[in-house]
C-alpha positions as YAML, in Angstrom:
chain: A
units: angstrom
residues:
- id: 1
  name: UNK
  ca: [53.45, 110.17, 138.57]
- id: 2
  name: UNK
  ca: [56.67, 109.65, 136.81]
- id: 3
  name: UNK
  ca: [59.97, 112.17, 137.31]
- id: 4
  name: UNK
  ca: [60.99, 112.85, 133.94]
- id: 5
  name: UNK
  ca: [64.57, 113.86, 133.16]
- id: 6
  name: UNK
  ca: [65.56, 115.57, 129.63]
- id: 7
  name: UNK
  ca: [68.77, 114.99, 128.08]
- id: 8
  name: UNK
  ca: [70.05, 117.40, 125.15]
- id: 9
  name: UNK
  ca: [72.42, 116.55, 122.34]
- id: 10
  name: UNK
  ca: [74.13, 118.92, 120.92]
- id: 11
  name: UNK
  ca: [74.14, 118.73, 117.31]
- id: 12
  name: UNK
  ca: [77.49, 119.34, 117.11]
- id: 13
  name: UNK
  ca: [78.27, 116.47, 119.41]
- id: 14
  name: UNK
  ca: [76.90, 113.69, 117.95]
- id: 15
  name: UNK
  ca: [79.97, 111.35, 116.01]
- id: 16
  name: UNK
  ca: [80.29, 110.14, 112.53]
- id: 17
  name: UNK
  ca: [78.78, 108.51, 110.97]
- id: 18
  name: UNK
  ca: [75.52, 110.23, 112.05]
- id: 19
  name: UNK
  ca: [76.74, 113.46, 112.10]
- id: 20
  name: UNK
  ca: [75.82, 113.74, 108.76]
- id: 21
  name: UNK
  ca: [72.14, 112.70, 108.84]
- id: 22
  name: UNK
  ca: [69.02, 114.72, 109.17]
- id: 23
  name: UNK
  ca: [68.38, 115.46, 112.95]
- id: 24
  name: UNK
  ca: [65.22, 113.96, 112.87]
- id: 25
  name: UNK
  ca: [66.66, 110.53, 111.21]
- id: 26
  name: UNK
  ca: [69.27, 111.19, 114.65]
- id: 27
  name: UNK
  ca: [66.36, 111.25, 117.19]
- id: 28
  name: UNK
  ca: [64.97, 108.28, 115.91]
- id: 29
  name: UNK
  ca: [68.07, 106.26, 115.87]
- id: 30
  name: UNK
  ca: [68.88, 107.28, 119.06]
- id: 31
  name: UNK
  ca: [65.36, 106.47, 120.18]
- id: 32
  name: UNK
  ca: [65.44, 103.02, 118.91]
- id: 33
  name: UNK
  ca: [68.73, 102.27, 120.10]
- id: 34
  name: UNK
  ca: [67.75, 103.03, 123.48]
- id: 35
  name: UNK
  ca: [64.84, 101.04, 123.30]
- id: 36
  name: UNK
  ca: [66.60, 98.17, 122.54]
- id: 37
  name: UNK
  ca: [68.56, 98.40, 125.84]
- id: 38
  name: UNK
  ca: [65.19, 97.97, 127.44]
- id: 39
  name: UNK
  ca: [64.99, 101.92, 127.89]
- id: 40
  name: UNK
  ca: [61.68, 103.59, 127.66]
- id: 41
  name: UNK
  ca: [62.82, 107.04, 126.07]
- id: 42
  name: UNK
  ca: [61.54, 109.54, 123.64]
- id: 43
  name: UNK
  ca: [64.12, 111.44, 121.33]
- id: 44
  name: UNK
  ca: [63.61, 114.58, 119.07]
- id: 45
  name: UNK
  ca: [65.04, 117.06, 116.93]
- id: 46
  name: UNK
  ca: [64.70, 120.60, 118.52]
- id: 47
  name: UNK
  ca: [66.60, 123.40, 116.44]
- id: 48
  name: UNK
  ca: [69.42, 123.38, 118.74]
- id: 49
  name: UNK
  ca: [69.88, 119.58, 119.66]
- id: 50
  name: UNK
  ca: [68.27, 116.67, 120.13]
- id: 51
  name: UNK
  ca: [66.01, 116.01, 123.19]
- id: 52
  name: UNK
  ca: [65.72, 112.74, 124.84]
- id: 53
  name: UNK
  ca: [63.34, 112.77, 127.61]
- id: 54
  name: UNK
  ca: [63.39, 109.47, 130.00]
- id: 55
  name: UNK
  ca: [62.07, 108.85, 133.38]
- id: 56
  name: UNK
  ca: [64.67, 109.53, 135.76]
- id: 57
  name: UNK
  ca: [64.97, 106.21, 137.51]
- id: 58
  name: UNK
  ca: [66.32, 105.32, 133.68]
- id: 59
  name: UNK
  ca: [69.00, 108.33, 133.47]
- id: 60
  name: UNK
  ca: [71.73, 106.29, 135.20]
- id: 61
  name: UNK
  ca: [70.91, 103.40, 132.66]
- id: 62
  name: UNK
  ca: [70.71, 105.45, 129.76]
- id: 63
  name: UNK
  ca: [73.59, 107.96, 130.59]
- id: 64
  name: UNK
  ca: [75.72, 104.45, 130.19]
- id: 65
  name: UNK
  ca: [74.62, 103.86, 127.19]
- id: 66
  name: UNK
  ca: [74.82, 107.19, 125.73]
- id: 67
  name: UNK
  ca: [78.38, 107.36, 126.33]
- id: 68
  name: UNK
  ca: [79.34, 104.26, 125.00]
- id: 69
  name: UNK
  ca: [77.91, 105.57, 121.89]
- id: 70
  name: UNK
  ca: [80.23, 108.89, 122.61]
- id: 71
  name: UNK
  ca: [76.89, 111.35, 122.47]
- id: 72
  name: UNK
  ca: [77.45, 112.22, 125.88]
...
């Protein structure tokens, strides 16, 4: 079995130019960027933020990558 890690976006957070997308256009972006870093990740829209949930061995990884997009 996998540890899973969740990582939350607030919707506030997250820069121009997607600030001004629909959340759920965000999550998927976000998803498919990550999956082109070779990161197996699954990203949402929850009312409150978005929810990327990743196994934990990928958080360093994907932490990286999340702030050079300036979401984290």
């Amino acid at each position: 079995m996998t540890a899973i890690t969740t990582i939350r976006i607030d919707h506030a957070a997250v820069p121009d130019p997607l600030n001004g997308k629909n959340p759920d256009a965000v999550a998927r972006i976000i998803e498919a960027a990550l999956r082109d870093e070779g990161l197996t990740a699954e990203a949402s829209d929850v009312i409150s933020h978005i929810k990327i949930e990743l196994p934990t061995t990928q958080l360093a990884a994907a932490s990286a990558f999340l702030a050079s997009l300036h979401l984290i």
